[in-house]
mmCIF file of C-alpha atoms in Angstrom:
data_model
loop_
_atom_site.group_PDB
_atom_site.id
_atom_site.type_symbol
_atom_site.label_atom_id
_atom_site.label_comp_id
_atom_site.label_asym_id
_atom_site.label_seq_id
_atom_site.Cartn_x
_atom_site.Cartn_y
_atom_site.Cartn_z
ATOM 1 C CA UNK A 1 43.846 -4.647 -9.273
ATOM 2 C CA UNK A 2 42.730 -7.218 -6.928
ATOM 3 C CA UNK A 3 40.205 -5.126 -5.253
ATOM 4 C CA UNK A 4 38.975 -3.758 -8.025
ATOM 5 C CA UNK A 5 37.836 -7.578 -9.100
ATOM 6 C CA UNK A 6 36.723 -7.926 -5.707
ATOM 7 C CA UNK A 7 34.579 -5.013 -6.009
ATOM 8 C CA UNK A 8 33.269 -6.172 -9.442
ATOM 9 C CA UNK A 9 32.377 -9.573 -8.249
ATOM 10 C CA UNK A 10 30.375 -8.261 -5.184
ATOM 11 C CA UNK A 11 28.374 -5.937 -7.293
ATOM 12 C CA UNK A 12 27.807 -8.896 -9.893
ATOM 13 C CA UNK A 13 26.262 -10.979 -7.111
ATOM 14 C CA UNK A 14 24.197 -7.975 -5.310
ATOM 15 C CA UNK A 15 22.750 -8.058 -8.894
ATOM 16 C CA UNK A 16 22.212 -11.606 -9.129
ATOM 17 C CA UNK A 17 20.946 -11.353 -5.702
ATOM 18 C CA UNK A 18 18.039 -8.580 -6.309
ATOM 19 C CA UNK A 19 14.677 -9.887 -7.923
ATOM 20 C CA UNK A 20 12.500 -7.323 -8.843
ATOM 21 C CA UNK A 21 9.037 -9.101 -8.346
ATOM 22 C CA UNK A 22 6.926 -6.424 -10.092
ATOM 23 C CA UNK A 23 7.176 -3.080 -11.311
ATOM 24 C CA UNK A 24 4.845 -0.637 -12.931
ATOM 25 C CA UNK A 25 5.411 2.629 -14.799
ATOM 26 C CA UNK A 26 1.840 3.909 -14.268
ATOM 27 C CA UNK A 27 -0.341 2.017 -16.504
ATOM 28 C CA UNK A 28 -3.094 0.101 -16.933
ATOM 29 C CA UNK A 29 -1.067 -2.838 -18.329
ATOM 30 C CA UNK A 30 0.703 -5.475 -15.636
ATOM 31 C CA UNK A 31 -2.170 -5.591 -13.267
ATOM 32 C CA UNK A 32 -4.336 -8.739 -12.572
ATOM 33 C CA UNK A 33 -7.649 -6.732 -11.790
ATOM 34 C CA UNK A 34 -8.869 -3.874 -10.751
ATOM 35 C CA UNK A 35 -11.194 -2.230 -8.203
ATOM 36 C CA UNK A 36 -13.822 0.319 -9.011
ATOM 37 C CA UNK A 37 -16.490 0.488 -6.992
ATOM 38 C CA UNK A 38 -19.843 2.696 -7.506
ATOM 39 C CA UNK A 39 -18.694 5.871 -9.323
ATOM 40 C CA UNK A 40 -15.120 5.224 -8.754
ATOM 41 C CA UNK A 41 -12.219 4.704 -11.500
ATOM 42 C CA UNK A 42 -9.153 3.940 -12.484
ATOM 43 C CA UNK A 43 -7.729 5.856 -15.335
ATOM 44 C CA UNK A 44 -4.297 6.250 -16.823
ATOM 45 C CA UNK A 45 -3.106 9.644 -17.180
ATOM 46 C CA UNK A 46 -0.252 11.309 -18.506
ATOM 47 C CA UNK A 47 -0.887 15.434 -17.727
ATOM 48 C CA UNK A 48 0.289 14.299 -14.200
ATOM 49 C CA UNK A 49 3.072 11.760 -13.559
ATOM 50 C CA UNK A 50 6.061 11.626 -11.212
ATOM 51 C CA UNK A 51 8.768 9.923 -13.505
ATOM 52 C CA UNK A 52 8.680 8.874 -17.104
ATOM 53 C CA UNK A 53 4.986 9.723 -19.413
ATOM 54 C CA UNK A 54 2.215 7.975 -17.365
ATOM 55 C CA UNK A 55 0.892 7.574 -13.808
ATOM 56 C CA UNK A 56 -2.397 6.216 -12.677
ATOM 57 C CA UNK A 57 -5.362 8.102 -11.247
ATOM 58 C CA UNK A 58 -7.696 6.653 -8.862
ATOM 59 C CA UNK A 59 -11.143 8.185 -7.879
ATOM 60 C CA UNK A 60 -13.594 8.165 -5.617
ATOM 61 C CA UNK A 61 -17.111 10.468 -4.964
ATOM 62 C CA UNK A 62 -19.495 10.023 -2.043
ATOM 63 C CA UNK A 63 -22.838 8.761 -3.275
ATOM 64 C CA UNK A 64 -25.727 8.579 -0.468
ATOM 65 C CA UNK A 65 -27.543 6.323 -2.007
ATOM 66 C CA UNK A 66 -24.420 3.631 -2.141
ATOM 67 C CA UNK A 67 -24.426 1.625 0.979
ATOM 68 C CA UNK A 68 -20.958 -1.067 -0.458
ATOM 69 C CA UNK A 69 -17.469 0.343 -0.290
ATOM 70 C CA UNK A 70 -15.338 2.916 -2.115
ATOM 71 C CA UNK A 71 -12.333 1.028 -3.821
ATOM 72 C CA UNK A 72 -10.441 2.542 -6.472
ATOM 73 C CA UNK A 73 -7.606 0.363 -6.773
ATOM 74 C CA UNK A 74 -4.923 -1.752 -9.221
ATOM 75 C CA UNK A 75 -4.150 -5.039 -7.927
ATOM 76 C CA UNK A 76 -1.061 -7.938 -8.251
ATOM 77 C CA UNK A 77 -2.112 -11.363 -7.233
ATOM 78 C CA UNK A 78 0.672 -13.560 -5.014
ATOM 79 C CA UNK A 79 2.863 -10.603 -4.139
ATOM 80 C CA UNK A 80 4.137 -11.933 -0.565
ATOM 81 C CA UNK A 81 3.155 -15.280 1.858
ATOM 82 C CA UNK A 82 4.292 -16.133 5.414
ATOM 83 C CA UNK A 83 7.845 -16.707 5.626
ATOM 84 C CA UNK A 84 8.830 -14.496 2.689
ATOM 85 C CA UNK A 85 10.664 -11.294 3.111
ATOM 86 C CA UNK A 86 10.599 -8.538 0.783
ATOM 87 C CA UNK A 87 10.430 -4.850 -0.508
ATOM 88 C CA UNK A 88 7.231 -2.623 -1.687
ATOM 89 C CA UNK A 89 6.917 0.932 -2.798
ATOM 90 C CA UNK A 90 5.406 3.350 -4.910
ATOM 91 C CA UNK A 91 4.938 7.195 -5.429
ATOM 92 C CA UNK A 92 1.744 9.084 -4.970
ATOM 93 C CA UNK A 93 0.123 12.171 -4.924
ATOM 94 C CA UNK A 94 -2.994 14.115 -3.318
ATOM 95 C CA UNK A 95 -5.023 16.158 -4.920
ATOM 96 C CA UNK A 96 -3.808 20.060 -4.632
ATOM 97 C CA UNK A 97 -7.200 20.989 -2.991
ATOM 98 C CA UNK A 98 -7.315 17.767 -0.711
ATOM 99 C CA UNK A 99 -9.462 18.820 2.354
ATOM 100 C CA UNK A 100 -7.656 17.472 5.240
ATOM 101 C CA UNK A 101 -10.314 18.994 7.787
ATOM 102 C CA UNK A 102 -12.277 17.456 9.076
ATOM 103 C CA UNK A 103 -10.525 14.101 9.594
ATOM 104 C CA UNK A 104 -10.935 10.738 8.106
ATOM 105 C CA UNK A 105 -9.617 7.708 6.927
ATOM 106 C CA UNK A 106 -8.408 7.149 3.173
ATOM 107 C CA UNK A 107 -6.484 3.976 2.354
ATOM 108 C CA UNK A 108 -3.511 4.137 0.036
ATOM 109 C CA UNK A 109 -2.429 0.823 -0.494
ATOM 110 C CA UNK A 110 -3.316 -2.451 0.854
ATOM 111 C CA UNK A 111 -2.087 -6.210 1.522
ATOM 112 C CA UNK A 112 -4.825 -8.093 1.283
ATOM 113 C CA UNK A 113 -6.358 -11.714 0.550
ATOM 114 C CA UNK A 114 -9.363 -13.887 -0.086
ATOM 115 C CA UNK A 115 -10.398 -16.185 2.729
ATOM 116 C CA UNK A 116 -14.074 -16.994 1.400
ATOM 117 C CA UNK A 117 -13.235 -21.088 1.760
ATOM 118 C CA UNK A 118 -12.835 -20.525 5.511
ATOM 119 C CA UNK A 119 -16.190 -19.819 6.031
ATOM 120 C CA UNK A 120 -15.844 -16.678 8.148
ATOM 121 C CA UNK A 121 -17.841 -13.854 8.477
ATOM 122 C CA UNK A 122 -14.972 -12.200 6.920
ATOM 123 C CA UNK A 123 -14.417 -12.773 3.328
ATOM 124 C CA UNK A 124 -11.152 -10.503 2.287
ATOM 125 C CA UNK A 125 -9.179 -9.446 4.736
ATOM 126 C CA UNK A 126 -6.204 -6.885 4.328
ATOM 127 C CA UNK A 127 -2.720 -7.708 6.506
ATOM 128 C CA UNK A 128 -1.087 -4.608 6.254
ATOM 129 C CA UNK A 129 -2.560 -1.052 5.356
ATOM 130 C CA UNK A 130 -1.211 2.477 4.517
ATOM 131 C CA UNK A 131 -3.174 5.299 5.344
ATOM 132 C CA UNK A 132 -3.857 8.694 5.954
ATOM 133 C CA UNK A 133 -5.920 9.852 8.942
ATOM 134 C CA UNK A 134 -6.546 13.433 8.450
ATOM 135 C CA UNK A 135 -2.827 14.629 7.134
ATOM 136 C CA UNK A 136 -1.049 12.125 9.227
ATOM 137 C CA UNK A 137 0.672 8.906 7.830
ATOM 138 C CA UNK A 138 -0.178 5.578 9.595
ATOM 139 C CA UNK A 139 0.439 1.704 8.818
ATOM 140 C CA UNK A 140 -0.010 -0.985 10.633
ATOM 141 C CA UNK A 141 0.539 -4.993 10.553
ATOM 142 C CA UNK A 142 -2.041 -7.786 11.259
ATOM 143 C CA UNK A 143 -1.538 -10.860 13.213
ATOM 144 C CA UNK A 144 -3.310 -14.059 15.115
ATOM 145 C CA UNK A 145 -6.142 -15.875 13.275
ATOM 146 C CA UNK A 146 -8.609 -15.257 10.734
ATOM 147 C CA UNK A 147 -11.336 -17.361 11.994
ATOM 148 C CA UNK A 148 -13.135 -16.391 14.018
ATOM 149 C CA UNK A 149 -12.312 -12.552 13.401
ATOM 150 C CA UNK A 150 -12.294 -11.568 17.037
ATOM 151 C CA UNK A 151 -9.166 -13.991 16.627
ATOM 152 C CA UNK A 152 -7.732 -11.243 14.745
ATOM 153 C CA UNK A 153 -5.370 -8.859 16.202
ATOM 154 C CA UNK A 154 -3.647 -5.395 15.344
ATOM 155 C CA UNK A 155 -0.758 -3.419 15.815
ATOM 156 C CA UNK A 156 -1.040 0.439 14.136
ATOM 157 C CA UNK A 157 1.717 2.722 13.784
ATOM 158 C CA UNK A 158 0.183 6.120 13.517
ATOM 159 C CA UNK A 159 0.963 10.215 13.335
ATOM 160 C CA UNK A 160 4.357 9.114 11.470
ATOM 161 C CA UNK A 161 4.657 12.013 9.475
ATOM 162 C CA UNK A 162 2.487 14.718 8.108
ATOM 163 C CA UNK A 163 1.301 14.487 4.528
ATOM 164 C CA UNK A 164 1.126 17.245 2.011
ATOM 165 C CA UNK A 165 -1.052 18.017 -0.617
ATOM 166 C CA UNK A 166 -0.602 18.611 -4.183
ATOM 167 C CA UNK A 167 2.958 16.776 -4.114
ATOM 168 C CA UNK A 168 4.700 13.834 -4.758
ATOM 169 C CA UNK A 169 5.388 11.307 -2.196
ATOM 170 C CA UNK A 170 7.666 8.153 -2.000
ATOM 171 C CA UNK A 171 6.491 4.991 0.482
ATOM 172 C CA UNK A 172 9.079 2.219 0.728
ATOM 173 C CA UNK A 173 8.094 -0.988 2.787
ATOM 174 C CA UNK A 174 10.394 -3.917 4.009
ATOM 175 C CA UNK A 175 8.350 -6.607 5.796
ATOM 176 C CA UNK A 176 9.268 -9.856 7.037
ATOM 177 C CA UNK A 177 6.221 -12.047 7.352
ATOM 178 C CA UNK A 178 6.079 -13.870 9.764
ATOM 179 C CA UNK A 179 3.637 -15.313 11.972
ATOM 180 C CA UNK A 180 5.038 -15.449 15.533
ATOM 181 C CA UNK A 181 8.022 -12.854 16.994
ATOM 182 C CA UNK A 182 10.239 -13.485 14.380
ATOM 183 C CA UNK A 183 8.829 -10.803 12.196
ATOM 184 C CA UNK A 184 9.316 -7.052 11.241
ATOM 185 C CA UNK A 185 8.366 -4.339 9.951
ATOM 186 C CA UNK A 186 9.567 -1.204 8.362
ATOM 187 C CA UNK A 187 8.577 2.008 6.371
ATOM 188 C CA UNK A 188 9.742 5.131 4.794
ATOM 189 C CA UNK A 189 8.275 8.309 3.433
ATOM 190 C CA UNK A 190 10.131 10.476 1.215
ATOM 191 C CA UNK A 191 13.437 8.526 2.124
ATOM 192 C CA UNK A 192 13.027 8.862 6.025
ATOM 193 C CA UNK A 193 12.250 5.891 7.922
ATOM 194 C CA UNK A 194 9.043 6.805 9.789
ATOM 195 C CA UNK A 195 8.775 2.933 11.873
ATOM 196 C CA UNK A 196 10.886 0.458 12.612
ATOM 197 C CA UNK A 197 9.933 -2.806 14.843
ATOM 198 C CA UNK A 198 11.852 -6.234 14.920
ATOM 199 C CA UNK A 199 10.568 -8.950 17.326
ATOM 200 C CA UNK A 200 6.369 -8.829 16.413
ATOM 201 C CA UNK A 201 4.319 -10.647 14.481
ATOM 202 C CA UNK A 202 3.140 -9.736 11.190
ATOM 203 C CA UNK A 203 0.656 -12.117 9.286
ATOM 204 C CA UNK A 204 -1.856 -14.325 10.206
ATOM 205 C CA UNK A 205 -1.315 -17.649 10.562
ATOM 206 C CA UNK A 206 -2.852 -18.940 6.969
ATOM 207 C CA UNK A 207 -0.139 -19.373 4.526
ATOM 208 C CA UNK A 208 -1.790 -18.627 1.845
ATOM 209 C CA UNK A 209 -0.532 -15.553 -0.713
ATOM 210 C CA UNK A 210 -1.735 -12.165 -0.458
ATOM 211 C CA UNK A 211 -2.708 -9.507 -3.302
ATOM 212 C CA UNK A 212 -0.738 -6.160 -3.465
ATOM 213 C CA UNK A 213 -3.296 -3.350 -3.881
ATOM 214 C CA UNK A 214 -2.470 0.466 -4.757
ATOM 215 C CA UNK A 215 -5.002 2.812 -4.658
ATOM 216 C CA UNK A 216 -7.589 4.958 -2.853
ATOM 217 C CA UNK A 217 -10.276 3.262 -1.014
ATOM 218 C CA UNK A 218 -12.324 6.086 0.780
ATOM 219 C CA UNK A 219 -12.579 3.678 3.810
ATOM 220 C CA UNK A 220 -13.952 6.483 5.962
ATOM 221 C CA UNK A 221 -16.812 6.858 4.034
ATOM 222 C CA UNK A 222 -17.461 3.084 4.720
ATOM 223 C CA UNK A 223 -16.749 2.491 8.617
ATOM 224 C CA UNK A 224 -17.667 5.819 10.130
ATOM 225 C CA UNK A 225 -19.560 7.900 7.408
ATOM 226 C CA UNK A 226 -18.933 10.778 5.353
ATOM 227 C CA UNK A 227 -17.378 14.389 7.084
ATOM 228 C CA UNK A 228 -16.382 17.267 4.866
ATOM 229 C CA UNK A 229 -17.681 18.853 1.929
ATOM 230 C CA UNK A 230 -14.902 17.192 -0.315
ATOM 231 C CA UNK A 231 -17.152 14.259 -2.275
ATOM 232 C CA UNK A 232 -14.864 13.739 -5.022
ATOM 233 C CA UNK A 233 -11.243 12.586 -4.106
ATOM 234 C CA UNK A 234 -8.306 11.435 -6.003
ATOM 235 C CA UNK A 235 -5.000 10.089 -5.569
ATOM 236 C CA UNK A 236 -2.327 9.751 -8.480
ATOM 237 C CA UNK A 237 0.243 6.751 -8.536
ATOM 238 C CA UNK A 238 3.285 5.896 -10.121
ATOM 239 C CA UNK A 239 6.498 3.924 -10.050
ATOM 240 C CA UNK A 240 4.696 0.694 -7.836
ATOM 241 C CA UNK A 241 6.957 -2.126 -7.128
ATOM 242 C CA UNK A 242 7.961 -4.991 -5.255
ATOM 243 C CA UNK A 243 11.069 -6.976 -5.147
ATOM 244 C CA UNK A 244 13.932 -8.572 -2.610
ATOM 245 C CA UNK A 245 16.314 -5.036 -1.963
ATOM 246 C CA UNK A 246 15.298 -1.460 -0.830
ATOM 247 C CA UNK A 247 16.173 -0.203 -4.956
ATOM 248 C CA UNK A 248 13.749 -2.630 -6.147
ATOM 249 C CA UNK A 249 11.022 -0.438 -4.534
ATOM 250 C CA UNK A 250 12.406 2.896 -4.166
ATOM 251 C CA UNK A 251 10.303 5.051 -7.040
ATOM 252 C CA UNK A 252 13.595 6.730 -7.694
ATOM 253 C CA UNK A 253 15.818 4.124 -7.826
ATOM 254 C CA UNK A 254 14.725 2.643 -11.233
#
């Protein structure tokens, strides 16, 4: 009997303990903005979802004429700031026909705040990124300064798995934010974890909170100009989160 009570009481205070920050179901409601840049959108959908009735679709299409960005994204104001440690994830999905070849850069999700008061030639800048590069997986964390930007430095973590089209994938983060080599960093896709670094850096040294953004931005298109004879991509989300334990961001877990 008394370990049963024991057992009780610990999962009582692993509940207590567990904050679920955010959470969305696929929809339009919950978010503080969004992105849509040019001809891009951001629809809710419900013909293709990965748990429960609704998932969100984000768009893109290459348009010569544009010369700006290609954001399609839902964002959350004051998800994490330096010192904090904490849990994202969410579930998304490729288009079936998603041309792979040749390769280029689409971002999937995005830490990232605004630094306009600073006066840099910078005025958002993005900590950590998820991406695809071709079909390979790759994330990264950011570190250093953000003024001046050459103050700014990098670590990537690339060719971590290979992702399919047409099919539902999970992406689980736990950071620990932290400006000197206290920090790290970790990821999983599809409930394998892909990286794994303790010891490093990961966030400037501004304090300040940073937006958590889901969605495609077709930052290839951007940077280094548009391959392929794909102009229309899109990218389906559902089950986005954030929170203080691994089940507050695991798609499946709630």
């Amino acid at each position: 009997m008394l370990s049963h009570s024991i057992a009780h009481i610990l999962c009582a205070l692993s509940a207590v303990q567990a904050t679920q920050l955010f959470s969305n179901t696929g929809t339009m409601s919950g978010w503080d903005a969004y992105t849509h840049e040019d001809k891009g959108t951001v629809q809710e959908v419900t013909n293709v979802v990965y748990k429960g009735s609704t998932a969100l679709k984000m768009t893109q299409v290459y348009d010569p004429t544009w010369t700006g960005r290609y954001h399609s994204e839902a964002v959350k104001y004051n998800v994490y700031k330096k010192g904090d440690t904490g849990f994202y994830g969410f579930a998304f999905r490729l288009q079936q026909d998603w041309q792979f070849s040749p390769a280029s850069s689409y971002n999937l999700a995005q830490f990232i705040a605004d630094f306009t008061d600073l006066g840099c030639e910078e005025t958002y800048m993005p900590s950590t990124l998820v991406w695809i590069e071709g079909d390979q997986l790759a994330t990264r964390v950011k570190y250093g300064e953000v003024c001046p930007t050459n103050s700014q430095l990098t670590r990537s973590f690339k060719n971590l798995k290979t992702v399919t089209a047409g099919d539902w994938h999970r992406i689980e983060l736990q950071v620990n934010w932290q400006s000197d080599n206290t920090g790290y960093f970790k990821m999983w896709y599809d409930g394998e974890k892909v990286t794994e670094t303790y010891n490093i850096p990961t966030n400037v040294g501004d304090g300040r909170p940073f937006q958590f953004r889901v969605g495609l931005y077709a930052n290839g298109w951007h940077d280094s100009g548009y391959v392929g004879t794909q102009p229309t991509r899109q990218v389906w989300y559902d089950q986005i989160a954030a929170g203080s334990v691994f089940a507050d961001a695991n798609p499946d877990a709630w």
